[in-house]
Amino acid sequence: MSLFTETTPELAACLSEATICSGDNCLVPTNNFQSTLSLALSIVVTVMLAIIMFSMGCAVEAPKFWGHLRRPWCIVIGFLFQFGIMPFTAFALSVAFNVQPVEAIVIVILGCCPGGSFSNIVSLFLDGDMDLSISMTTCSTILSLGMMPLCLLVYTSTWTNSSNIQIPYDRIGLTVAAVLVPITGGIYIKHKWPHMAQMVLKVGAATGFSFLVIVSVIGVVLYEHSWLFNPSLWIIGAIYPFIGFGMGFLLARFVGQPWYRCRTIGVETGFQNSQLCNTIIQLSFSPAELEIMFAFPILYSIFQLVWSFLIVTGRG
């Protein structure tokens, strides 16, 4: 690749940073800062996601986890919402607000993501069933290996058939598969060294918050134009987590689950793993597509924080 970029003849004068000029033709050194920062961001989000998932595994107690698997009614309800209602809701909101194809795809990707570790923290503050919360998060993450590509195939065909956007199913599958490794390692640590698992949990909680801050700051520099997005995305980002929480809570109550489990199921269905979504789009799409996609998962995370604060304070 050339280290210089040639300007077009339409320019009236050479650019100030040009090093060699001949008439209307100039050679300008290519700025490698953006590509270096993009690579750094990919590495940071991958490592931090692995730490978060590892810490989530450290919260899983194997006997209680298997107990929920033997009586999986709550997990089944969560599964139906996580990979049935939430992806469909993402699709319906994208169509209703008539967003761009690339915007619609990132909304659907987020809707197909499993529950994140943040939902476990909110369940704790709401006096929910922590074992159920962690079991649902772990199961949805495992099942997402097959369900995410399937849901994306079903719900993104409206836009991928009529545009040049291609969904990188292989990269998405590899990313989700890689997430299972640190979760498994965390479960093993919890089983063998429970005291060490408690320390890892604290590190994971701090890492989750740092993840959002670091990705936001680097994203502002790297994809500055992505924050000038369609106002409809603000509305979708605000109502989407509330829809998931409300519908999950109501269905759990409808089938006779106790209140504390209803709260847990509502949180697990409404709070998506936006860190995983950010990692997937960062590793799977081109810089031009990222310019449009990047901001929405962060926006969704912000509204998740807002809704969780309102729910916790309202209950208190």
Coordinates of C-alpha atoms in Angstrom, one line a residue:
M1 CA 0.0 0.0 0.0
S2 CA 1.3 3.5 -0.9
L3 CA 2.2 5.8 1.9
F4 CA 0.8 8.7 0.0
T5 CA -2.6 9.7 -1.3
E6 CA -2.9 11.6 -4.6
T7 CA -5.3 14.5 -4.6
T8 CA -7.8 14.9 -7.5
P9 CA -7.4 17.5 -10.3
E10 CA -10.6 19.3 -9.1
L11 CA -8.7 20.8 -6.1
A12 CA -7.8 24.4 -6.8
A13 CA -4.7 24.3 -4.7
C14 CA -2.4 21.8 -3.0
L15 CA -3.3 20.8 0.5
S16 CA -1.2 22.3 3.3
E17 CA 0.0 18.8 4.4
A18 CA 1.1 17.9 0.9
T19 CA 4.8 17.0 0.6
I20 CA 5.2 16.8 -3.2
C21 CA 3.2 19.0 -5.7
S22 CA 3.1 19.1 -9.5
G23 CA 0.5 21.4 -10.8
D24 CA -2.8 20.3 -9.5
N25 CA -1.5 16.9 -8.4
C26 CA -0.3 16.5 -4.7
L27 CA 1.0 13.6 -2.7
V28 CA -0.3 13.6 0.9
P29 CA 1.0 11.2 3.6
T30 CA -1.6 8.8 4.7
N31 CA -2.6 9.1 8.4
N32 CA -2.2 5.7 10.0
F33 CA -3.6 6.9 13.3
Q34 CA -7.2 5.7 12.6
S35 CA -6.2 2.2 11.6
T36 CA -3.9 1.9 14.6
L37 CA -6.7 3.1 16.9
S38 CA -9.2 0.7 15.3
L39 CA -6.8 -2.3 15.9
A40 CA -6.3 -1.2 19.5
L41 CA -10.0 -0.9 20.0
S42 CA -10.6 -4.4 18.6
I43 CA -8.0 -5.8 21.0
V44 CA -9.3 -3.9 24.0
V45 CA -13.0 -5.0 23.5
T46 CA -12.0 -8.6 23.0
V47 CA -9.8 -8.8 26.1
M48 CA -12.3 -6.9 28.3
L49 CA -15.2 -9.0 27.1
A50 CA -13.3 -12.2 28.0
I51 CA -12.6 -10.8 31.5
I52 CA -16.3 -9.9 32.0
M53 CA -17.4 -13.4 30.8
F54 CA -14.8 -15.1 32.9
S55 CA -16.1 -13.2 36.0
M56 CA -19.6 -14.2 35.1
G57 CA -18.6 -17.8 35.1
C58 CA -17.1 -17.3 38.6
A59 CA -20.6 -16.5 39.9
V60 CA -22.1 -19.8 38.7
E61 CA -22.5 -22.5 41.4
A62 CA -22.5 -25.8 39.5
P63 CA -25.0 -27.7 41.7
K64 CA -27.6 -24.9 41.6
F65 CA -27.0 -24.4 37.9
W66 CA -27.8 -28.0 37.2
G67 CA -30.8 -27.8 39.5
H68 CA -32.3 -25.1 37.2
L69 CA -31.5 -27.2 34.2
R70 CA -33.4 -30.1 35.7
R71 CA -36.4 -27.8 36.2
P72 CA -36.0 -25.4 33.3
W73 CA -39.3 -23.7 33.2
C74 CA -37.9 -20.2 34.0
I75 CA -35.0 -20.8 31.6
V76 CA -37.5 -21.8 28.8
I77 CA -39.4 -18.6 29.4
G78 CA -36.2 -16.6 29.2
F79 CA -35.2 -18.5 26.0
L80 CA -38.5 -17.8 24.3
F81 CA -38.1 -14.1 25.0
Q82 CA -34.3 -13.9 24.4
F83 CA -34.4 -15.4 21.0
G84 CA -38.1 -15.1 20.1
I85 CA -39.6 -11.8 21.3
M86 CA -36.5 -9.6 21.5
P87 CA -35.2 -10.2 18.0
F88 CA -38.7 -9.8 16.6
T89 CA -39.1 -6.6 18.6
A90 CA -35.8 -5.3 17.2
F91 CA -37.1 -6.1 13.7
A92 CA -40.5 -4.5 14.3
L93 CA -38.9 -1.3 15.7
S94 CA -36.5 -1.0 12.8
V95 CA -39.4 -1.3 10.3
A96 CA -41.7 1.0 12.3
F97 CA -39.1 3.8 12.4
N98 CA -37.8 3.1 8.9
V99 CA -34.1 3.2 9.8
Q100 CA -31.3 2.7 7.4
P101 CA -30.3 -0.9 6.6
V102 CA -27.0 -0.7 8.5
E103 CA -28.8 0.8 11.5
A104 CA -31.5 -1.9 11.4
I105 CA -28.8 -4.7 11.3
V106 CA -27.0 -3.4 14.5
I107 CA -30.4 -3.1 16.2
V108 CA -31.2 -6.7 15.3
I109 CA -27.8 -7.9 16.3
L110 CA -28.3 -6.3 19.7
G111 CA -31.7 -7.9 19.9
C112 CA -30.2 -11.3 19.2
C113 CA -27.5 -11.0 21.9
P114 CA -27.9 -13.0 25.1
G115 CA -28.2 -11.5 28.5
G116 CA -25.1 -9.8 29.9
S117 CA -23.4 -9.7 33.3
F118 CA -25.0 -6.3 34.0
S119 CA -28.4 -8.1 34.3
N120 CA -26.9 -10.1 37.2
I121 CA -26.0 -7.0 39.1
V122 CA -29.4 -5.4 38.6
S123 CA -31.1 -8.7 39.7
L124 CA -29.0 -8.5 42.9
F125 CA -30.2 -5.0 43.7
L126 CA -33.8 -6.0 43.0
D127 CA -33.6 -9.0 45.4
G128 CA -34.1 -11.4 42.5
D129 CA -33.2 -15.0 42.2
M130 CA -29.4 -14.7 41.6
D131 CA -28.9 -18.4 40.8
L132 CA -31.7 -18.2 38.2
S133 CA -30.2 -15.0 36.8
I134 CA -26.8 -16.4 36.4
S135 CA -28.2 -19.7 35.0
M136 CA -30.3 -17.8 32.4
T137 CA -27.4 -15.6 31.4
T138 CA -25.1 -18.7 31.1
C139 CA -27.7 -20.7 29.1
S140 CA -28.6 -17.9 26.8
T141 CA -24.9 -17.3 26.1
I142 CA -24.3 -21.0 25.2
L143 CA -27.5 -21.2 23.1
S144 CA -26.6 -18.0 21.3
L145 CA -23.9 -19.9 19.5
G146 CA -26.6 -21.3 17.3
M147 CA -29.5 -19.0 17.8
M148 CA -27.8 -15.7 16.9
P149 CA -26.8 -16.7 13.3
L150 CA -30.3 -18.2 12.9
C151 CA -32.1 -15.1 14.1
L152 CA -29.9 -12.8 12.0
L153 CA -30.6 -14.9 8.9
V154 CA -34.3 -14.7 9.5
Y155 CA -34.7 -11.0 10.5
T156 CA -32.0 -9.2 8.4
S157 CA -33.0 -10.7 5.0
T158 CA -35.3 -7.6 4.5
W159 CA -32.2 -5.4 4.3
T160 CA -29.4 -7.7 3.1
N161 CA -31.4 -8.8 0.0
S162 CA -31.8 -5.2 -1.2
S163 CA -28.4 -3.8 -0.3
N164 CA -24.7 -4.6 -0.4
I165 CA -24.5 -5.4 3.3
Q166 CA -23.3 -8.9 4.0
I167 CA -23.7 -10.5 7.5
P168 CA -20.4 -12.2 8.5
Y169 CA -22.0 -15.3 10.1
D170 CA -18.7 -17.1 10.4
R171 CA -17.1 -14.3 12.4
I172 CA -20.1 -13.8 14.6
G173 CA -20.2 -17.6 15.3
L174 CA -16.5 -17.6 16.2
T175 CA -16.9 -14.5 18.5
V176 CA -19.8 -16.1 20.4
A177 CA -17.9 -19.5 20.6
A178 CA -14.9 -17.7 22.0
V179 CA -17.1 -16.2 24.8
L180 CA -17.9 -19.7 26.0
V181 CA -14.3 -20.5 26.8
P182 CA -13.9 -17.8 29.6
I183 CA -17.3 -18.7 31.0
T184 CA -16.3 -22.4 31.3
G185 CA -13.0 -21.3 32.9
G186 CA -14.9 -19.2 35.4
I187 CA -17.2 -22.0 36.4
Y188 CA -14.2 -24.2 37.0
I189 CA -12.5 -21.6 39.2
K190 CA -15.7 -21.2 41.2
H191 CA -15.8 -24.9 41.8
K192 CA -12.2 -25.4 42.7
W193 CA -11.3 -22.1 44.4
P194 CA -14.4 -20.2 45.5
H195 CA -12.5 -17.5 47.4
M196 CA -10.5 -16.6 44.3
A197 CA -13.8 -16.5 42.4
Q198 CA -15.1 -13.7 44.7
M199 CA -12.0 -11.6 43.9
V200 CA -12.5 -12.2 40.2
L201 CA -16.1 -11.1 40.5
K202 CA -15.1 -7.7 41.8
V203 CA -12.6 -7.3 39.0
G204 CA -15.3 -8.2 36.5
A205 CA -17.7 -5.6 37.8
A206 CA -15.1 -2.9 37.5
T207 CA -14.1 -4.1 34.1
G208 CA -17.7 -3.9 32.9
F209 CA -18.0 -0.3 33.8
S210 CA -14.5 0.5 32.4
F211 CA -15.5 -1.3 29.2
L212 CA -18.3 1.2 28.6
V213 CA -16.1 4.2 29.4
I214 CA -13.1 3.1 27.3
V215 CA -15.2 2.1 24.3
S216 CA -17.2 5.3 24.4
V217 CA -14.0 7.5 24.6
I218 CA -12.2 5.7 21.8
G219 CA -15.3 5.5 19.7
V220 CA -15.8 9.3 19.9
V221 CA -12.3 9.7 18.4
L222 CA -12.4 6.8 16.0
Y223 CA -16.0 7.1 14.8
E224 CA -16.8 10.8 15.5
H225 CA -19.5 10.9 12.8
S226 CA -21.4 7.9 14.2
W227 CA -22.7 10.0 17.0
L228 CA -24.6 12.2 14.5
F229 CA -27.2 9.5 14.0
N230 CA -30.9 9.2 13.2
P231 CA -33.0 10.6 16.1
S232 CA -35.2 7.5 15.8
L233 CA -32.3 5.5 17.3
W234 CA -32.6 7.6 20.5
I235 CA -36.3 6.5 20.7
I236 CA -35.6 2.9 20.0
G237 CA -32.7 2.8 22.4
A238 CA -35.0 4.3 25.1
I239 CA -38.0 2.0 24.7
Y240 CA -36.4 -1.2 23.7
P241 CA -35.0 -2.3 27.1
F242 CA -38.3 -1.3 28.8
I243 CA -40.3 -3.4 26.4
G244 CA -38.1 -6.4 27.1
F245 CA -38.3 -6.0 30.8
G246 CA -42.0 -5.4 30.9
M247 CA -43.0 -8.3 28.7
G248 CA -40.7 -10.7 30.4
F249 CA -42.0 -9.7 33.8
L250 CA -45.7 -10.0 32.7
L251 CA -45.3 -13.4 31.0
A252 CA -43.5 -14.8 34.1
R253 CA -46.3 -13.6 36.3
F254 CA -48.9 -15.0 33.9
V255 CA -47.5 -18.5 34.2
G256 CA -47.5 -18.2 38.0
Q257 CA -43.9 -17.5 38.9
P258 CA -43.3 -15.7 42.3
W259 CA -42.5 -12.0 42.3
Y260 CA -38.8 -12.3 42.8
R261 CA -38.4 -14.6 39.9
C262 CA -40.6 -12.4 37.7
R263 CA -38.2 -9.5 38.4
T264 CA -35.3 -11.7 37.5
I265 CA -36.8 -13.0 34.2
G266 CA -37.8 -9.4 33.3
V267 CA -34.3 -8.1 33.8
E268 CA -32.7 -11.1 32.0
T269 CA -34.9 -10.5 28.9
G270 CA -34.7 -6.7 28.8
F271 CA -31.0 -6.2 29.5
Q272 CA -28.9 -7.4 26.5
N273 CA -25.2 -8.1 26.3
S274 CA -24.2 -4.8 24.6
Q275 CA -20.5 -5.6 25.2
L276 CA -20.9 -8.7 23.1
C277 CA -22.7 -6.7 20.4
N278 CA -19.9 -4.1 20.3
T279 CA -17.3 -6.8 20.0
I280 CA -19.2 -8.5 17.2
I281 CA -19.6 -5.4 15.1
Q282 CA -16.1 -4.3 15.8
L283 CA -14.7 -7.6 14.5
S284 CA -17.1 -8.2 11.7
F285 CA -17.9 -5.1 9.8
S286 CA -16.0 -2.6 7.7
P287 CA -14.9 0.9 9.0
A288 CA -17.6 2.5 6.8
E289 CA -20.3 0.4 8.3
L290 CA -18.9 0.8 11.8
E291 CA -19.2 4.6 11.4
I292 CA -23.0 4.1 11.4
M293 CA -23.3 1.1 13.7
F294 CA -20.9 1.9 16.6
A295 CA -23.0 4.3 18.7
F296 CA -26.2 2.3 19.1
P297 CA -25.0 -0.4 21.5
I298 CA -23.5 2.3 23.7
L299 CA -26.7 4.3 23.6
Y300 CA -28.6 1.1 24.5
S301 CA -26.3 0.6 27.5
I302 CA -26.9 4.1 28.7
F303 CA -30.7 3.6 28.7
Q304 CA -30.2 0.2 30.4
L305 CA -28.5 2.1 33.2
V306 CA -31.2 4.7 33.3
W307 CA -34.0 2.1 33.4
S308 CA -32.2 0.0 36.0
F309 CA -31.8 3.1 38.2
L310 CA -35.5 4.0 37.9
I311 CA -36.5 0.5 38.7
V312 CA -34.3 0.1 41.7
T313 CA -35.1 3.5 43.2
G314 CA -38.8 3.1 42.4
R315 CA -38.9 -0.2 44.3
G316 CA -36.9 1.3 47.2

